Amino acid sequence: INAEYMGNFLASQMLLSVAWKNFPVGRACSQRSHTITSWLGSLLPPKHTRRRSASDDDSTGERNYSTITSALDSNHIAGHYVSAENPERVHVRRSDPTGDHICLRGEGCLAVVLGGFGFKPRQMEKHLDLYARHGFETMPIFRSVPEMSMPRYLLPYAKEMAKVLQEINKPIAFHTISGSVWTLFYILDEMDPEWKRQNVKSIAFDSTPPRSDIYTFAGWMCYAFKLNPKVWKPLLGPLFIPYRWLAGITPKNEAEMDVLMKRVIPESTHVLFMHGRNDPVLDTSYVTNYADHLRARQLAAGPGAGTCVELLFHKSRHSMGIVDHPEIYKTIFVQQLLSKVPRFHPDSASDTATTATATTPHAARHTTRHASEHSAGHRALAASE
């Protein structure tokens, strides 16, 4: 091991210290890394800023989108725009929705919400409330950065969680945020295909899926430290080369994940993608291409297939759409995802695909606690009692 490798390794440890608080190196360097990055940022020339006026709205973009004045699937959404090229891609420009007026029934269903890098219970409250307000039982999952990005941790955990969720045996709504999407893909891959087709009703992708290259990790670090990604992503990216090597993220692993993510979601599952246009962590074209792939599979499946909608915030921080645009987030979440699922909508016919041998609420809660107790080190937490 030469000096250059050790230097890169220690630098990446320092930059990842915010997320790696369980590592001694991360704890020791967390304050110093912030001081160093702040000092380096002070060396850059100051930005020339001015007050933004109403006339500064993206007028060129206005010509590319047509106003939705009537409906997307009979749901009026005021103040939103839809791409003329892709009618399933909703562009949000101002927060003036018509309100959450749709009544849903989530009783007897489970919402599994996977937190992103560095997520804490307080950050998850708003996401859990999206489901709890409609009667869903909720299961939040918190994991560290290594546990969400290293295959040697992902695979055993995914096999365990897939078994637990199938034992609970309830219709499931998944909600994955940022880097937790790799955990979701592995969990889906470990599930019985027929059980998955019957019970995985919806998936919400919030600021995800990202790539797994060095610049994705650098973009997340820019977001965590509030650095300008245009300046810092190219500089920070190479520092994550040793981390990818340590994590076991190889070209072969990436190719396997590319195949996996395209086949594990059932065609009958309803899907919603939500992310910012200038998210420093995401490659927007990568997310759009993935959404297009899922939509094509659904169209090929014919009757009984799910829906796939991509929601694009023109101004939103990474994984913070529910904070930056709370009303619009909740409204489109209900209108374009949950209300599409017959099992969740009281006005729709009963969902006959649901397994008849669902466990009782008491047994489900017991099984959820069982999942947490038997996943020590993975931090799968059940919040609904």
GROMACS .gro file of C-alpha atoms in nm:
model
  385
    1ILE     CA    1   0.000   0.000   0.000
    2ASN     CA    2   0.171   0.321  -0.117
    3ALA     CA    3   0.151   0.670   0.027
    4GLU     CA    4  -0.076   0.799  -0.251
    5TYR     CA    5  -0.335   0.527  -0.180
    6MET     CA    6  -0.323   0.595   0.195
    7GLY     CA    7  -0.364   0.968   0.134
    8ASN     CA    8  -0.674   0.911  -0.081
    9PHE     CA    9  -0.816   0.667   0.170
   10LEU     CA   10  -0.775   0.905   0.465
   11ALA     CA   11  -0.922   1.193   0.265
   12SER     CA   12  -1.230   0.992   0.173
   13GLN     CA   13  -1.271   0.887   0.536
   14MET     CA   14  -1.261   1.251   0.640
   15LEU     CA   15  -1.521   1.356   0.382
   16LEU     CA   16  -1.755   1.071   0.474
   17SER     CA   17  -1.733   1.137   0.848
   18VAL     CA   18  -2.079   1.294   0.862
   19ALA     CA   19  -2.236   0.965   0.760
   20TRP     CA   20  -1.981   0.730   0.915
   21LYS     CA   21  -2.025   0.838   1.274
   22ASN     CA   22  -1.998   0.474   1.381
   23PHE     CA   23  -1.635   0.471   1.260
   24PRO     CA   24  -1.367   0.617   1.493
   25VAL     CA   25  -1.196   0.792   1.200
   26GLY     CA   26  -1.522   0.957   1.105
   27ARG     CA   27  -1.594   1.076   1.458
   28ALA     CA   28  -1.246   1.220   1.497
   29CYS     CA   29  -1.246   1.405   1.166
   30SER     CA   30  -1.606   1.529   1.142
   31GLN     CA   31  -1.537   1.876   1.283
   32ARG     CA   32  -1.200   1.913   1.114
   33SER     CA   33  -1.335   1.814   0.770
   34HIS     CA   34  -1.601   2.086   0.792
   35THR     CA   35  -1.336   2.341   0.888
   36ILE     CA   36  -1.112   2.239   0.599
   37THR     CA   37  -1.389   2.248   0.338
   38SER     CA   38  -1.506   2.586   0.468
   39TRP     CA   39  -1.153   2.720   0.445
   40LEU     CA   40  -1.108   2.587   0.091
   41GLY     CA   41  -1.442   2.738  -0.005
   42SER     CA   42  -1.323   3.077   0.118
   43LEU     CA   43  -1.040   3.063  -0.137
   44LEU     CA   44  -1.286   3.069  -0.425
   45PRO     CA   45  -1.389   3.404  -0.576
   46PRO     CA   46  -1.719   3.536  -0.437
   47LYS     CA   47  -2.036   3.481  -0.637
   48HIS     CA   48  -2.209   3.776  -0.798
   49THR     CA   49  -2.566   3.750  -0.680
   50ARG     CA   50  -2.872   3.967  -0.712
   51ARG     CA   51  -3.227   3.956  -0.590
   52ARG     CA   52  -3.445   3.732  -0.803
   53SER     CA   53  -3.759   3.895  -0.941
   54ALA     CA   54  -4.082   3.748  -1.073
   55SER     CA   55  -3.966   3.816  -1.427
   56ASP     CA   56  -3.676   3.577  -1.377
   57ASP     CA   57  -3.899   3.271  -1.406
   58ASP     CA   58  -3.781   3.020  -1.661
   59SER     CA   59  -3.956   3.181  -1.956
   60THR     CA   60  -3.770   2.967  -2.207
   61GLY     CA   61  -3.897   2.657  -2.033
   62GLU     CA   62  -4.253   2.788  -2.048
   63ARG     CA   63  -4.250   2.733  -2.424
   64ASN     CA   64  -4.156   2.367  -2.380
   65TYR     CA   65  -4.450   2.269  -2.159
   66SER     CA   66  -4.826   2.301  -2.184
   67THR     CA   67  -5.044   2.387  -1.885
   68ILE     CA   68  -5.260   2.114  -1.741
   69THR     CA   69  -5.596   2.284  -1.721
   70SER     CA   70  -5.822   1.984  -1.702
   71ALA     CA   71  -5.678   1.658  -1.582
   72LEU     CA   72  -5.414   1.394  -1.558
   73ASP     CA   73  -5.632   1.087  -1.540
   74SER     CA   74  -5.933   1.305  -1.442
   75ASN     CA   75  -5.748   1.475  -1.154
   76HIS     CA   76  -5.725   1.855  -1.191
   77ILE     CA   77  -5.382   1.985  -1.093
   78ALA     CA   78  -5.357   2.363  -1.105
   79GLY     CA   79  -5.024   2.524  -1.174
   80HIS     CA   80  -4.843   2.218  -1.310
   81TYR     CA   81  -4.694   2.157  -1.649
   82VAL     CA   82  -4.654   1.841  -1.849
   83SER     CA   83  -4.391   1.775  -2.111
   84ALA     CA   84  -4.529   1.767  -2.463
   85GLU     CA   85  -4.285   1.488  -2.546
   86ASN     CA   86  -4.364   1.276  -2.242
   87PRO     CA   87  -4.714   1.318  -2.094
   88GLU     CA   88  -4.618   1.110  -1.791
   89ARG     CA   89  -4.352   1.356  -1.674
   90VAL     CA   90  -4.504   1.623  -1.450
   91HIS     CA   91  -4.310   1.949  -1.408
   92VAL     CA   92  -4.385   2.154  -1.096
   93ARG     CA   93  -4.331   2.530  -1.107
   94ARG     CA   94  -4.540   2.671  -0.822
   95SER     CA   95  -4.697   2.530  -0.509
   96ASP     CA   96  -5.069   2.588  -0.562
   97PRO     CA   97  -5.233   2.242  -0.573
   98THR     CA   98  -5.602   2.182  -0.541
   99GLY     CA   99  -5.549   1.996  -0.211
  100ASP     CA  100  -5.559   1.641  -0.088
  101HIS     CA  101  -5.930   1.565  -0.126
  102ILE     CA  102  -5.907   1.195  -0.210
  103CYS     CA  103  -6.015   0.947   0.057
  104LEU     CA  104  -5.796   0.637   0.081
  105ARG     CA  105  -5.814   0.319   0.285
  106GLY     CA  106  -5.481   0.191   0.409
  107GLU     CA  107  -5.614  -0.028   0.689
  108GLY     CA  108  -5.460  -0.373   0.674
  109CYS     CA  109  -5.170  -0.249   0.457
  110LEU     CA  110  -4.806  -0.187   0.540
  111ALA     CA  111  -4.594   0.112   0.429
  112VAL     CA  112  -4.220   0.036   0.432
  113VAL     CA  113  -4.021   0.363   0.423
  114LEU     CA  114  -3.645   0.334   0.367
  115GLY     CA  115  -3.449   0.639   0.481
  116GLY     CA  116  -3.162   0.782   0.280
  117PHE     CA  117  -2.800   0.850   0.372
  118GLY     CA  118  -2.778   0.999   0.720
  119PHE     CA  119  -3.153   0.990   0.784
  120LYS     CA  120  -3.277   1.009   1.145
  121PRO     CA  121  -3.625   0.939   1.288
  122ARG     CA  122  -3.709   1.310   1.296
  123GLN     CA  123  -3.641   1.341   0.922
  124MET     CA  124  -3.866   1.046   0.852
  125GLU     CA  125  -4.176   1.178   1.033
  126LYS     CA  126  -4.319   1.364   0.733
  127HIS     CA  127  -4.279   1.063   0.506
  128LEU     CA  128  -4.442   0.829   0.757
  129ASP     CA  129  -4.733   1.068   0.797
  130LEU     CA  130  -4.806   1.039   0.423
  131TYR     CA  131  -4.920   0.684   0.493
  132ALA     CA  132  -5.029   0.695   0.859
  133ARG     CA  133  -5.291   0.962   0.785
  134HIS     CA  134  -5.464   0.711   0.555
  135GLY     CA  135  -5.456   0.421   0.801
  136PHE     CA  136  -5.141   0.241   0.688
  137GLU     CA  137  -4.924   0.058   0.936
  138THR     CA  138  -4.572   0.199   0.891
  139MET     CA  139  -4.226   0.044   0.911
  140PRO     CA  140  -3.934   0.291   0.887
  141ILE     CA  141  -3.589   0.151   0.808
  142PHE     CA  142  -3.268   0.334   0.899
  143ARG     CA  143  -2.926   0.210   0.792
  144SER     CA  144  -2.576   0.354   0.777
  145VAL     CA  145  -2.399   0.454   0.455
  146PRO     CA  146  -2.183   0.138   0.442
  147GLU     CA  147  -2.489  -0.081   0.505
  148MET     CA  148  -2.673   0.086   0.216
  149SER     CA  149  -2.385   0.081  -0.033
  150MET     CA  150  -2.175  -0.230   0.036
  151PRO     CA  151  -2.304  -0.554  -0.122
  152ARG     CA  152  -2.162  -0.765   0.160
  153TYR     CA  153  -2.406  -0.594   0.398
  154LEU     CA  154  -2.693  -0.551   0.152
  155LEU     CA  155  -2.740  -0.913   0.047
  156PRO     CA  156  -2.784  -1.079   0.391
  157TYR     CA  157  -3.009  -0.797   0.511
  158ALA     CA  158  -3.225  -0.811   0.198
  159LYS     CA  159  -3.278  -1.185   0.235
  160GLU     CA  160  -3.381  -1.142   0.599
  161MET     CA  161  -3.618  -0.851   0.533
  162ALA     CA  162  -3.782  -1.023   0.236
  163LYS     CA  163  -3.860  -1.319   0.461
  164VAL     CA  164  -4.000  -1.094   0.737
  165LEU     CA  165  -4.223  -0.896   0.500
  166GLN     CA  166  -4.364  -1.212   0.345
  167GLU     CA  167  -4.440  -1.347   0.692
  168ILE     CA  168  -4.631  -1.026   0.770
  169ASN     CA  169  -4.824  -1.103   0.450
  170LYS     CA  170  -4.991  -0.766   0.390
  171PRO     CA  171  -5.023  -0.545   0.083
  172ILE     CA  172  -4.712  -0.325   0.080
  173ALA     CA  173  -4.639   0.032  -0.029
  174PHE     CA  174  -4.264   0.093  -0.053
  175HIS     CA  175  -4.114   0.442  -0.022
  176THR     CA  176  -3.741   0.463  -0.091
  177ILE     CA  177  -3.528   0.776  -0.045
  178SER     CA  178  -3.187   0.845  -0.200
  179GLY     CA  179  -2.929   0.564  -0.159
  180SER     CA  180  -3.169   0.324   0.014
  181VAL     CA  181  -3.294   0.224  -0.331
  182TRP     CA  182  -3.023  -0.043  -0.359
  183THR     CA  183  -3.158  -0.204  -0.041
  184LEU     CA  184  -3.506  -0.204  -0.195
  185PHE     CA  185  -3.390  -0.367  -0.518
  186TYR     CA  186  -3.220  -0.649  -0.330
  187ILE     CA  187  -3.526  -0.701  -0.105
  188LEU     CA  188  -3.753  -0.727  -0.410
  189ASP     CA  189  -3.514  -0.972  -0.572
  190GLU     CA  190  -3.531  -1.202  -0.269
  191MET     CA  191  -3.913  -1.212  -0.261
  192ASP     CA  192  -4.121  -1.490  -0.409
  193PRO     CA  193  -4.224  -1.362  -0.757
  194GLU     CA  194  -4.593  -1.454  -0.724
  195TRP     CA  195  -4.622  -1.312  -0.370
  196LYS     CA  196  -4.448  -0.996  -0.488
  197ARG     CA  197  -4.684  -0.957  -0.782
  198GLN     CA  198  -4.987  -0.985  -0.555
  199ASN     CA  199  -4.869  -0.773  -0.262
  200VAL     CA  200  -4.621  -0.506  -0.376
  201LYS     CA  201  -4.880  -0.244  -0.469
  202SER     CA  202  -4.681   0.078  -0.507
  203ILE     CA  203  -4.329   0.220  -0.495
  204ALA     CA  204  -4.237   0.586  -0.442
  205PHE     CA  205  -3.886   0.680  -0.555
  206ASP     CA  206  -3.786   1.002  -0.376
  207SER     CA  207  -3.464   1.155  -0.518
  208THR     CA  208  -3.358   0.817  -0.649
  209PRO     CA  209  -3.222   0.599  -0.808
  210PRO     CA  210  -2.871   0.747  -0.823
  211ARG     CA  211  -2.577   0.605  -1.007
  212SER     CA  212  -2.305   0.446  -0.796
  213ASP     CA  213  -2.007   0.627  -0.951
  214ILE     CA  214  -1.763   0.852  -0.769
  215TYR     CA  215  -1.947   1.170  -0.870
  216THR     CA  216  -2.272   1.050  -0.715
  217PHE     CA  217  -2.098   1.021  -0.378
  218ALA     CA  218  -1.927   1.355  -0.439
  219GLY     CA  219  -2.266   1.512  -0.515
  220TRP     CA  220  -2.406   1.380  -0.190
  221MET     CA  221  -2.109   1.528  -0.005
  222CYS     CA  222  -2.172   1.864  -0.174
  223TYR     CA  223  -2.531   1.848  -0.054
  224ALA     CA  224  -2.429   1.750   0.301
  225PHE     CA  225  -2.172   2.031   0.330
  226LYS     CA  226  -2.373   2.287   0.124
  227LEU     CA  227  -2.095   2.316  -0.135
  228ASN     CA  228  -2.143   2.432  -0.493
  229PRO     CA  229  -2.162   2.103  -0.691
  230LYS     CA  230  -2.046   2.267  -1.015
  231VAL     CA  231  -1.719   2.356  -0.845
  232TRP     CA  232  -1.669   2.075  -0.597
  233LYS     CA  233  -1.805   1.756  -0.760
  234PRO     CA  234  -1.511   1.725  -1.004
  235LEU     CA  235  -1.268   1.784  -0.717
  236LEU     CA  236  -1.428   1.552  -0.462
  237GLY     CA  237  -1.511   1.269  -0.702
  238PRO     CA  238  -1.164   1.107  -0.719
  239LEU     CA  239  -1.149   1.093  -0.338
  240PHE     CA  240  -1.419   0.824  -0.346
  241ILE     CA  241  -1.221   0.584  -0.564
  242PRO     CA  242  -1.082   0.401  -0.257
  243TYR     CA  243  -1.427   0.393  -0.096
  244ARG     CA  244  -1.578   0.222  -0.401
  245TRP     CA  245  -1.294  -0.030  -0.387
  246LEU     CA  246  -1.352  -0.094  -0.016
  247ALA     CA  247  -1.729  -0.117  -0.068
  248GLY     CA  248  -1.693  -0.376  -0.341
  249ILE     CA  249  -1.858  -0.155  -0.605
  250THR     CA  250  -1.704  -0.287  -0.926
  251PRO     CA  251  -1.802  -0.265  -1.294
  252LYS     CA  252  -1.931  -0.621  -1.268
  253ASN     CA  253  -2.141  -0.532  -0.963
  254GLU     CA  254  -2.281  -0.225  -1.139
  255ALA     CA  255  -2.373  -0.429  -1.447
  256GLU     CA  256  -2.553  -0.683  -1.228
  257MET     CA  257  -2.746  -0.404  -1.052
  258ASP     CA  258  -2.844  -0.252  -1.387
  259VAL     CA  259  -3.004  -0.583  -1.487
  260LEU     CA  260  -3.155  -0.639  -1.144
  261MET     CA  261  -3.328  -0.302  -1.113
  262LYS     CA  262  -3.495  -0.344  -1.453
  263ARG     CA  263  -3.659  -0.677  -1.373
  264VAL     CA  264  -3.744  -0.688  -0.999
  265ILE     CA  265  -4.046  -0.453  -1.003
  266PRO     CA  266  -4.370  -0.627  -1.106
  267GLU     CA  267  -4.553  -0.480  -1.404
  268SER     CA  268  -4.865  -0.449  -1.187
  269THR     CA  269  -4.694  -0.218  -0.935
  270HIS     CA  270  -4.776   0.154  -0.949
  271VAL     CA  271  -4.465   0.375  -0.947
  272LEU     CA  272  -4.395   0.744  -0.882
  273PHE     CA  273  -4.056   0.916  -0.924
  274MET     CA  274  -4.001   1.250  -0.744
  275HIS     CA  275  -3.681   1.452  -0.770
  276GLY     CA  276  -3.536   1.797  -0.832
  277ARG     CA  277  -3.424   1.917  -1.173
  278ASN     CA  278  -3.079   2.019  -1.045
  279ASP     CA  279  -3.028   1.754  -0.779
  280PRO     CA  280  -2.648   1.731  -0.724
  281VAL     CA  281  -2.670   1.360  -0.640
  282LEU     CA  282  -2.877   1.245  -0.937
  283ASP     CA  283  -2.825   1.217  -1.309
  284THR     CA  284  -3.170   1.332  -1.424
  285SER     CA  285  -3.146   1.152  -1.757
  286TYR     CA  286  -3.059   0.829  -1.575
  287VAL     CA  287  -3.376   0.853  -1.362
  288THR     CA  288  -3.590   0.941  -1.664
  289ASN     CA  289  -3.453   0.652  -1.870
  290TYR     CA  290  -3.529   0.412  -1.586
  291ALA     CA  291  -3.885   0.547  -1.555
  292ASP     CA  292  -3.928   0.510  -1.932
  293HIS     CA  293  -3.812   0.149  -1.910
  294LEU     CA  294  -4.063   0.064  -1.637
  295ARG     CA  295  -4.340   0.238  -1.831
  296ALA     CA  296  -4.257   0.039  -2.144
  297ARG     CA  297  -4.277  -0.288  -1.948
  298GLN     CA  298  -4.617  -0.186  -1.812
  299LEU     CA  299  -4.747  -0.103  -2.158
  300ALA     CA  300  -4.624  -0.437  -2.290
  301ALA     CA  301  -4.796  -0.620  -2.002
  302GLY     CA  302  -5.139  -0.496  -2.112
  303PRO     CA  303  -5.452  -0.488  -1.889
  304GLY     CA  304  -5.389  -0.496  -1.516
  305ALA     CA  305  -5.054  -0.318  -1.540
  306GLY     CA  306  -4.958  -0.036  -1.307
  307THR     CA  307  -4.879   0.327  -1.382
  308CYS     CA  308  -4.548   0.514  -1.384
  309VAL     CA  309  -4.525   0.893  -1.337
  310GLU     CA  310  -4.215   1.109  -1.296
  311LEU     CA  311  -4.252   1.428  -1.089
  312LEU     CA  312  -3.986   1.693  -1.150
  313PHE     CA  313  -3.942   1.984  -0.908
  314HIS     CA  314  -3.772   2.277  -1.075
  315LYS     CA  315  -3.638   2.392  -0.738
  316SER     CA  316  -3.591   2.133  -0.465
  317ARG     CA  317  -3.306   2.005  -0.255
  318HIS     CA  318  -3.199   1.642  -0.259
  319SER     CA  319  -3.457   1.424  -0.076
  320MET     CA  320  -3.627   1.742   0.052
  321GLY     CA  321  -3.921   1.774  -0.183
  322ILE     CA  322  -4.164   1.705   0.100
  323VAL     CA  323  -4.010   2.000   0.291
  324ASP     CA  324  -3.958   2.243   0.002
  325HIS     CA  325  -4.300   2.175  -0.160
  326PRO     CA  326  -4.510   2.004   0.109
  327GLU     CA  327  -4.857   2.060  -0.034
  328ILE     CA  328  -4.773   1.979  -0.394
  329TYR     CA  329  -4.574   1.675  -0.282
  330LYS     CA  330  -4.864   1.535  -0.080
  331THR     CA  331  -5.126   1.609  -0.343
  332ILE     CA  332  -4.946   1.449  -0.636
  333PHE     CA  333  -4.831   1.163  -0.414
  334VAL     CA  334  -5.197   1.080  -0.348
  335GLN     CA  335  -5.334   1.163  -0.692
  336GLN     CA  336  -5.063   1.002  -0.901
  337LEU     CA  337  -4.969   0.703  -0.683
  338LEU     CA  338  -5.185   0.586  -0.394
  339SER     CA  339  -5.519   0.660  -0.561
  340LYS     CA  340  -5.412   0.449  -0.860
  341VAL     CA  341  -5.399   0.133  -0.647
  342PRO     CA  342  -5.742  -0.036  -0.627
  343ARG     CA  343  -5.662  -0.182  -0.285
  344PHE     CA  344  -5.599   0.167  -0.144
  345HIS     CA  345  -5.896   0.348  -0.302
  346PRO     CA  346  -6.239   0.298  -0.139
  347ASP     CA  347  -6.419   0.389  -0.463
  348SER     CA  348  -6.252   0.106  -0.653
  349ALA     CA  349  -6.344  -0.260  -0.659
  350SER     CA  350  -6.201  -0.485  -0.392
  351ASP     CA  351  -5.852  -0.604  -0.469
  352THR     CA  352  -5.892  -0.974  -0.523
  353ALA     CA  353  -5.521  -1.033  -0.563
  354THR     CA  354  -5.454  -0.971  -0.195
  355THR     CA  355  -5.362  -1.287  -0.013
  356ALA     CA  356  -5.654  -1.413   0.189
  357THR     CA  357  -5.444  -1.532   0.480
  358ALA     CA  358  -5.325  -1.190   0.599
  359THR     CA  359  -5.205  -1.182   0.954
  360THR     CA  360  -5.392  -0.996   1.225
  361PRO     CA  361  -5.269  -0.647   1.326
  362HIS     CA  362  -5.139  -0.788   1.652
  363ALA     CA  363  -4.947  -1.063   1.475
  364ALA     CA  364  -4.812  -0.817   1.218
  365ARG     CA  365  -4.682  -0.583   1.489
  366HIS     CA  366  -4.522  -0.877   1.662
  367THR     CA  367  -4.355  -0.982   1.337
  368THR     CA  368  -4.235  -0.628   1.276
  369ARG     CA  369  -4.075  -0.616   1.619
  370HIS     CA  370  -3.930  -0.957   1.540
  371ALA     CA  371  -3.770  -0.806   1.228
  372SER     CA  372  -3.601  -0.534   1.430
  373GLU     CA  373  -3.482  -0.770   1.701
  374HIS     CA  374  -3.325  -1.007   1.449
  375SER     CA  375  -3.158  -0.741   1.239
  376ALA     CA  376  -2.918  -0.604   1.500
  377GLY     CA  377  -2.666  -0.384   1.333
  378HIS     CA  378  -2.900  -0.310   1.043
  379ARG     CA  379  -3.141  -0.082   1.235
  380ALA     CA  380  -3.472  -0.190   1.088
  381LEU     CA  381  -3.718  -0.009   1.314
  382ALA     CA  382  -4.094  -0.052   1.339
  383ALA     CA  383  -4.277   0.266   1.439
  384SER     CA  384  -4.640   0.156   1.440
  385GLU     CA  385  -4.768   0.002   1.759
   0.00000   0.00000   0.00000
